[in-house]
PDB file of C-alpha atoms in Angstrom:
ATOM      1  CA  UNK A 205     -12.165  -8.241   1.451  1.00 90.00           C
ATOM      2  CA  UNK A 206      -9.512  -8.365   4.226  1.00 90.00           C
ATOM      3  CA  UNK A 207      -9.500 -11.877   4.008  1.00 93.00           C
ATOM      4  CA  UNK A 208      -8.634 -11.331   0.152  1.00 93.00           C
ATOM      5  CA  UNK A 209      -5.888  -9.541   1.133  1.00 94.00           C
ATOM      6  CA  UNK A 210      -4.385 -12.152   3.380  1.00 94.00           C
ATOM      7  CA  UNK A 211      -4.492 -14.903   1.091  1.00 96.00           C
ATOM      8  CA  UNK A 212      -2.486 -12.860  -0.826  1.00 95.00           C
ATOM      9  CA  UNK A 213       0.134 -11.787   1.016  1.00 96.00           C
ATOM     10  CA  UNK A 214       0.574 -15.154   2.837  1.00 96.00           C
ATOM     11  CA  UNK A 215       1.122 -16.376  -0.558  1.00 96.00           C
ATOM     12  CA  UNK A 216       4.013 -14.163  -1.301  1.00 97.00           C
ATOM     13  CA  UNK A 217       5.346 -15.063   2.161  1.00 96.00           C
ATOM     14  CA  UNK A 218       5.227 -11.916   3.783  1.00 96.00           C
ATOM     15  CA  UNK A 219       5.330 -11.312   7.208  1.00 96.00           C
ATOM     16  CA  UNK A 220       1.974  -9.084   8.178  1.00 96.00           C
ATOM     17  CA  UNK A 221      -0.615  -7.812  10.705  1.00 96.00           C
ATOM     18  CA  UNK A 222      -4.233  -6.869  10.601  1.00 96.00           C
ATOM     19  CA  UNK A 223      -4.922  -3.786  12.552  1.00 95.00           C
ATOM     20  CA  UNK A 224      -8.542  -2.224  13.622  1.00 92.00           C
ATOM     21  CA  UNK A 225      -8.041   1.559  13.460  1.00 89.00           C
ATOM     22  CA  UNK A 226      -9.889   3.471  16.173  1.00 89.00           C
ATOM     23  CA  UNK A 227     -12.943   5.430  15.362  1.00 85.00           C
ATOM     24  CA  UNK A 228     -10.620   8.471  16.142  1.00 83.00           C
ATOM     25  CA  UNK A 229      -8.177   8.003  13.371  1.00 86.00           C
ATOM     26  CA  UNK A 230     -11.046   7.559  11.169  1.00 85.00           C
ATOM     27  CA  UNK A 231     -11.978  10.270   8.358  1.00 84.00           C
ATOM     28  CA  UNK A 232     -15.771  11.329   7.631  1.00 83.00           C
ATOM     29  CA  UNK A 233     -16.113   8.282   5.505  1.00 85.00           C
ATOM     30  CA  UNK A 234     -15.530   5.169   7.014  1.00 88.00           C
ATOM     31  CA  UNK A 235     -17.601   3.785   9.490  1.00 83.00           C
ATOM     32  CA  UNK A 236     -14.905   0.947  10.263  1.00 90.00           C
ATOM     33  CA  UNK A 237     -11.260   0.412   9.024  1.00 91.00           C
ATOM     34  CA  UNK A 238      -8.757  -2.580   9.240  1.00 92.00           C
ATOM     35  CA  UNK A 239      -5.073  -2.107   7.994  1.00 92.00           C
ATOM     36  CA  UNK A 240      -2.825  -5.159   6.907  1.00 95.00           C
ATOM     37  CA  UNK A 241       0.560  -3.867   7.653  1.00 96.00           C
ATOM     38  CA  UNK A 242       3.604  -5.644   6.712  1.00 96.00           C
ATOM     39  CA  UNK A 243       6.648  -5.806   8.314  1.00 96.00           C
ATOM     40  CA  UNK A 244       9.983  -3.814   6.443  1.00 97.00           C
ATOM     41  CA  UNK A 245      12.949  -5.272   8.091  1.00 95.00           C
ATOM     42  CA  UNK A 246      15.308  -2.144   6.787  1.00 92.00           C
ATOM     43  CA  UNK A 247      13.389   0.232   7.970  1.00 92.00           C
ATOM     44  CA  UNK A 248      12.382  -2.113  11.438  1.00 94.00           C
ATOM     45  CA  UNK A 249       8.590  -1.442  11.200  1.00 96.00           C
ATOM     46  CA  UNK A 250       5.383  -2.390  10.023  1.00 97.00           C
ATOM     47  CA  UNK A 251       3.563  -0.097   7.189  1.00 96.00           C
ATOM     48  CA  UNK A 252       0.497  -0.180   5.715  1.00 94.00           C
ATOM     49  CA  UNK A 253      -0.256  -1.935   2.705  1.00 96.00           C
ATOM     50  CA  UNK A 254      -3.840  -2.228   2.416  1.00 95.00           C
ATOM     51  CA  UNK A 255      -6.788  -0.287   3.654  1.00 92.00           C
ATOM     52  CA  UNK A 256     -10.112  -1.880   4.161  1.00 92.00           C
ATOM     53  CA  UNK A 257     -12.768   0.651   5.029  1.00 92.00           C
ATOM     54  CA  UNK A 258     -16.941  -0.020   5.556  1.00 89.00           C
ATOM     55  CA  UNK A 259     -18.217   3.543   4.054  1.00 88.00           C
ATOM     56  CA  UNK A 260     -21.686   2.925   4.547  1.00 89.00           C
ATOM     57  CA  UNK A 261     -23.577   5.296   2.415  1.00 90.00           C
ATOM     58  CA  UNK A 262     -21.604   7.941   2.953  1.00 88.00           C
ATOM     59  CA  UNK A 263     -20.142   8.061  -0.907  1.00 88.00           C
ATOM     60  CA  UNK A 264     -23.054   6.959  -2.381  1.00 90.00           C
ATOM     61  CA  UNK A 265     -25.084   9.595  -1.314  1.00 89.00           C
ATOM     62  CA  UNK A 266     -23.368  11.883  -2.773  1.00 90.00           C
ATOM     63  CA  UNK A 267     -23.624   9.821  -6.208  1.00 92.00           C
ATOM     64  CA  UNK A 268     -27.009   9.036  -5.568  1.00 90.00           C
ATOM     65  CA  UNK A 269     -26.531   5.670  -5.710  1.00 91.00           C
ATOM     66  CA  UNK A 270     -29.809   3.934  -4.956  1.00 90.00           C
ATOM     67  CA  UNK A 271     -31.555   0.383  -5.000  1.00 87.00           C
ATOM     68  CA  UNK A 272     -35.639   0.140  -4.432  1.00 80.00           C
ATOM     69  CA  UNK A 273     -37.184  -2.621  -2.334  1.00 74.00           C
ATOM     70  CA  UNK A 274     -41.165  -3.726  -1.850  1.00 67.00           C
ATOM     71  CA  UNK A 275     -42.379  -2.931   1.637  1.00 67.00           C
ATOM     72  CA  UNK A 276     -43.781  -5.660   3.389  1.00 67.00           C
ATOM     73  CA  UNK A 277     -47.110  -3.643   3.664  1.00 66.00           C
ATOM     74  CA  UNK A 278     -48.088  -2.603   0.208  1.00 66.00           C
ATOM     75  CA  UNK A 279     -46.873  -2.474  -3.208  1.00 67.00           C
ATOM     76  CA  UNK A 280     -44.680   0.675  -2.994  1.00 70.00           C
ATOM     77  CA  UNK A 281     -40.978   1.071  -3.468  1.00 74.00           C
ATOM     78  CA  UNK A 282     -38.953   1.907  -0.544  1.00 77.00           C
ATOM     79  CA  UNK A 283     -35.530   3.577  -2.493  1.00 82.00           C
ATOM     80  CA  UNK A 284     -32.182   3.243  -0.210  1.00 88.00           C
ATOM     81  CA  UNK A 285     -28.925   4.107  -0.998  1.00 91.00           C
ATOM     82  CA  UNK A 286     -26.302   1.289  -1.160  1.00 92.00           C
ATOM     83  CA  UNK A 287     -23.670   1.170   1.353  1.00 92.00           C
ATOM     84  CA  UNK A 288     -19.681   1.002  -0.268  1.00 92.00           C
ATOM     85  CA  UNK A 289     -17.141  -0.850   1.037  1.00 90.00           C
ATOM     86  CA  UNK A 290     -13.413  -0.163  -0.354  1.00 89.00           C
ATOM     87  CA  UNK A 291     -10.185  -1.779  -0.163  1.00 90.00           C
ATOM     88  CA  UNK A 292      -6.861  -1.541  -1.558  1.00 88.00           C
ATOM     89  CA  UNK A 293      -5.274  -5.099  -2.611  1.00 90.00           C
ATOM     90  CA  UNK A 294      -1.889  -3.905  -4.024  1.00 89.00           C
ATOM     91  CA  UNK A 295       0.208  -0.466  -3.302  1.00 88.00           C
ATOM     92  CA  UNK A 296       2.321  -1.339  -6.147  1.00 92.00           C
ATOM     93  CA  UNK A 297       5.513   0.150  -5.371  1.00 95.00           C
ATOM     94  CA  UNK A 298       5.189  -0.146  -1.490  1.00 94.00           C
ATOM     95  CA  UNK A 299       4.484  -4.062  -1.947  1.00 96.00           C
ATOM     96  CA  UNK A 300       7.266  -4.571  -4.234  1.00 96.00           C
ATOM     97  CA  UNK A 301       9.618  -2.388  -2.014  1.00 96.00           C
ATOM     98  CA  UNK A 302       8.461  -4.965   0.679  1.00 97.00           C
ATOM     99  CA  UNK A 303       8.953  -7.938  -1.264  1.00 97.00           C
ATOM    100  CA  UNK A 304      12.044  -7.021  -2.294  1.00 96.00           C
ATOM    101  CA  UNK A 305      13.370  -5.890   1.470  1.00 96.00           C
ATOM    102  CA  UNK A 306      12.044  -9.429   3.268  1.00 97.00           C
ATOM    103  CA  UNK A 307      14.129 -11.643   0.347  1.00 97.00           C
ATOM    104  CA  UNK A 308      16.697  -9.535  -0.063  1.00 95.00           C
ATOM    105  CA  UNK A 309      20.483 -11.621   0.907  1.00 94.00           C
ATOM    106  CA  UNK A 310      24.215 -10.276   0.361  1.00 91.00           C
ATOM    107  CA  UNK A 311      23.850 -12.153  -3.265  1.00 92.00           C
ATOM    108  CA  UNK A 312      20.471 -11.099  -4.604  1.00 94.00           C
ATOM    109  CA  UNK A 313      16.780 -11.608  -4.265  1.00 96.00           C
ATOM    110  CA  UNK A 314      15.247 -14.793  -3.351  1.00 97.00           C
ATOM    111  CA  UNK A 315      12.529 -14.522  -5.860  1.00 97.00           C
ATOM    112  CA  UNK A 316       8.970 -15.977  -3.873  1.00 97.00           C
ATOM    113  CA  UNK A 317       7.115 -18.870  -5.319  1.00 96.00           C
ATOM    114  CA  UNK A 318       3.921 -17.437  -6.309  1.00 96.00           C
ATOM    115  CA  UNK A 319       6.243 -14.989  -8.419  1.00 96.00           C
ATOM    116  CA  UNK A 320       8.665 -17.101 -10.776  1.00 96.00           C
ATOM    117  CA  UNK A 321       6.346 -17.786 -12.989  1.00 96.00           C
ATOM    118  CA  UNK A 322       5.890 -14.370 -14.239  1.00 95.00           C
ATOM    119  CA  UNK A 323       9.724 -14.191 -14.508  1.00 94.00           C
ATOM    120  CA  UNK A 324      11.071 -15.146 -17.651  1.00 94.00           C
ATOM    121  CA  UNK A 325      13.272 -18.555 -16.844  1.00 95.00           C
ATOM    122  CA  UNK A 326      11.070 -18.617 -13.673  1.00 95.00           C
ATOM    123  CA  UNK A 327      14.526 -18.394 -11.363  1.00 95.00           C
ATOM    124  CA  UNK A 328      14.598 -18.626  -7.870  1.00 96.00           C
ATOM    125  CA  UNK A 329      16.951 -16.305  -7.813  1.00 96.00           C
ATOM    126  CA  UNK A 330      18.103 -13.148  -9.366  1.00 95.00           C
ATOM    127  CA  UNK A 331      21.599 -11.974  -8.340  1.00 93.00           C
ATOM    128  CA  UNK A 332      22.873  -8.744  -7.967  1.00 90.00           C
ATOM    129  CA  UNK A 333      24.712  -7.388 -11.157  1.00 88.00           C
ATOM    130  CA  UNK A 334      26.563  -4.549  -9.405  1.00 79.00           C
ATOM    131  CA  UNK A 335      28.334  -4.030  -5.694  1.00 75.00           C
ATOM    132  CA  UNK A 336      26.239  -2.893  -3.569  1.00 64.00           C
ATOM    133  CA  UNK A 337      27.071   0.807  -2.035  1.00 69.00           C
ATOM    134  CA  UNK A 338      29.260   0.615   1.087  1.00 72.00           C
ATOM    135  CA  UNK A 339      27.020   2.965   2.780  1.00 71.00           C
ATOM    136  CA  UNK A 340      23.676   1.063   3.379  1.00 66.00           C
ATOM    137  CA  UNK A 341      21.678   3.990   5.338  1.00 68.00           C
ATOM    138  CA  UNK A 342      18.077   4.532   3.838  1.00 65.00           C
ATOM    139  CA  UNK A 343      17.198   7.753   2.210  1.00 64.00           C
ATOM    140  CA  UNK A 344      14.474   8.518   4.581  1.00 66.00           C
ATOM    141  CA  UNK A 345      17.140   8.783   7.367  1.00 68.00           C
ATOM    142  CA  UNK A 346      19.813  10.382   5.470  1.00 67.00           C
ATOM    143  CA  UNK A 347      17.212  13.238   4.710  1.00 67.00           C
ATOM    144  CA  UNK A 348      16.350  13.256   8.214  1.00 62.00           C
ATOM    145  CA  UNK A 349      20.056  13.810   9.448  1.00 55.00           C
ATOM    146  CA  UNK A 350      20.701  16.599   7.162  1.00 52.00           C
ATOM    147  CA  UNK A 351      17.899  18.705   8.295  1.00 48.00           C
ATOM    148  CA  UNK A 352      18.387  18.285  11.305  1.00 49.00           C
ATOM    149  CA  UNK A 353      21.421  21.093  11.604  1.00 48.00           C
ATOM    150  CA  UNK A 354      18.239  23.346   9.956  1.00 47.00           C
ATOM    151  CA  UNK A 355      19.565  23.440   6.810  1.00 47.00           C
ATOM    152  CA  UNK A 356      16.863  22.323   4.033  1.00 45.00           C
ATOM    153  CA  UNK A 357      18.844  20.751   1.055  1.00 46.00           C
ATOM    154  CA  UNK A 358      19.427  23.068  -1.984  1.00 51.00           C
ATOM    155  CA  UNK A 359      17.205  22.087  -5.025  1.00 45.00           C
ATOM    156  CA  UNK A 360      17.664  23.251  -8.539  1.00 47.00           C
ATOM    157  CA  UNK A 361      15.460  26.046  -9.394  1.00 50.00           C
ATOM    158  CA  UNK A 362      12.336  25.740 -11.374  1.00 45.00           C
ATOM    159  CA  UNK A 363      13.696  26.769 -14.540  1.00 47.00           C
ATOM    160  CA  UNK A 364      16.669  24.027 -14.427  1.00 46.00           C
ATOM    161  CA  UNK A 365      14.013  21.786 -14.009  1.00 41.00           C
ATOM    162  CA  UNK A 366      12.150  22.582 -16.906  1.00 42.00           C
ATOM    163  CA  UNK A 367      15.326  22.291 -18.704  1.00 44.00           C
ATOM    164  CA  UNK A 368      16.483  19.367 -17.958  1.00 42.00           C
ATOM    165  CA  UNK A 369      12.664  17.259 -18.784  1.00 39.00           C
ATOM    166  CA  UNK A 370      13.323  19.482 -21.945  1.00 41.00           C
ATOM    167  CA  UNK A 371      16.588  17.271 -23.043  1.00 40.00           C
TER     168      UNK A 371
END
């Protein structure tokens, strides 16, 4: 399954790494776990786009999820419960904020290969249709530097909310 993933992130060209996560990090159940992370150059790290985990039959004991073999002995039926494997191939809107951050240029997207055709005109290129904002710091770090005086940021109440999905 990891080497699903792989083929297809090499074939949209991004930059990635396959990580074994220590038994530690692990929760209840996964007996093994790889990450592919891929590399956001805004943000200057790698994050996690797919999880590959070996459960074992830890889920599927819980769902009673059997399968019934002959012994080699006799005629009975040995039941066993199936081990699950799971993996996520696509974190929609973290893979497209990746795509989007390793072909971004000062003029647009470079739009990868694999994707054009799904693109109506198949360009290689979509340009930006508005200037971009002067100030270019992320929203994770903006957030970060206003708490940091200890000062949560005021949000509307939940009433105005209400209100406001109301309109």
């Amino acid at each position: 399954m990891i080497d699903t993933s792989e083929e297809f992130y090499k074939s949209l060209g991004l930059p990635y790494r396959v990580v074994a996560i220590v038994s530690g990090a692990l929760n209840n159940a996964a007996s093994k776990k790889y990450d592919l992370e891929a590399w956001f150059p805004f943000q200057g790290e790698y994050k996690e786009l797919v999880s590959c985990s070996n459960c074992l039959d830890y889920q599927t004991r819980e769902l009673e999820i059997r399968y019934g073999q002959k012994k080699q002995t006799d005629s009975s039926y040995q039941k066993s419960y199936v081990h699950a494997l799971n993996s996520t191939l696509c974190a929609t809107e973290r893979a497209l904020c990746c795509v989007l951050e390793n072909y971004q240029t000062e003029d647009g997207i470079n739009v990868p290969k694999v994707l054009q055709k799904y693109i109506p005109g198949q360009p290689e290129f979509l340009p930006f249709t508005k200037e971009l904002p002067k100030d270019s710091t992320s929203l994770k770090a903006k957030g970060e530097a206003k708490t940091k005086g200890g000062a949560a940021p005021k949000l509307p109440a939940t009433g105005e909310l209400a209100d406001r999905t109301k309109k």
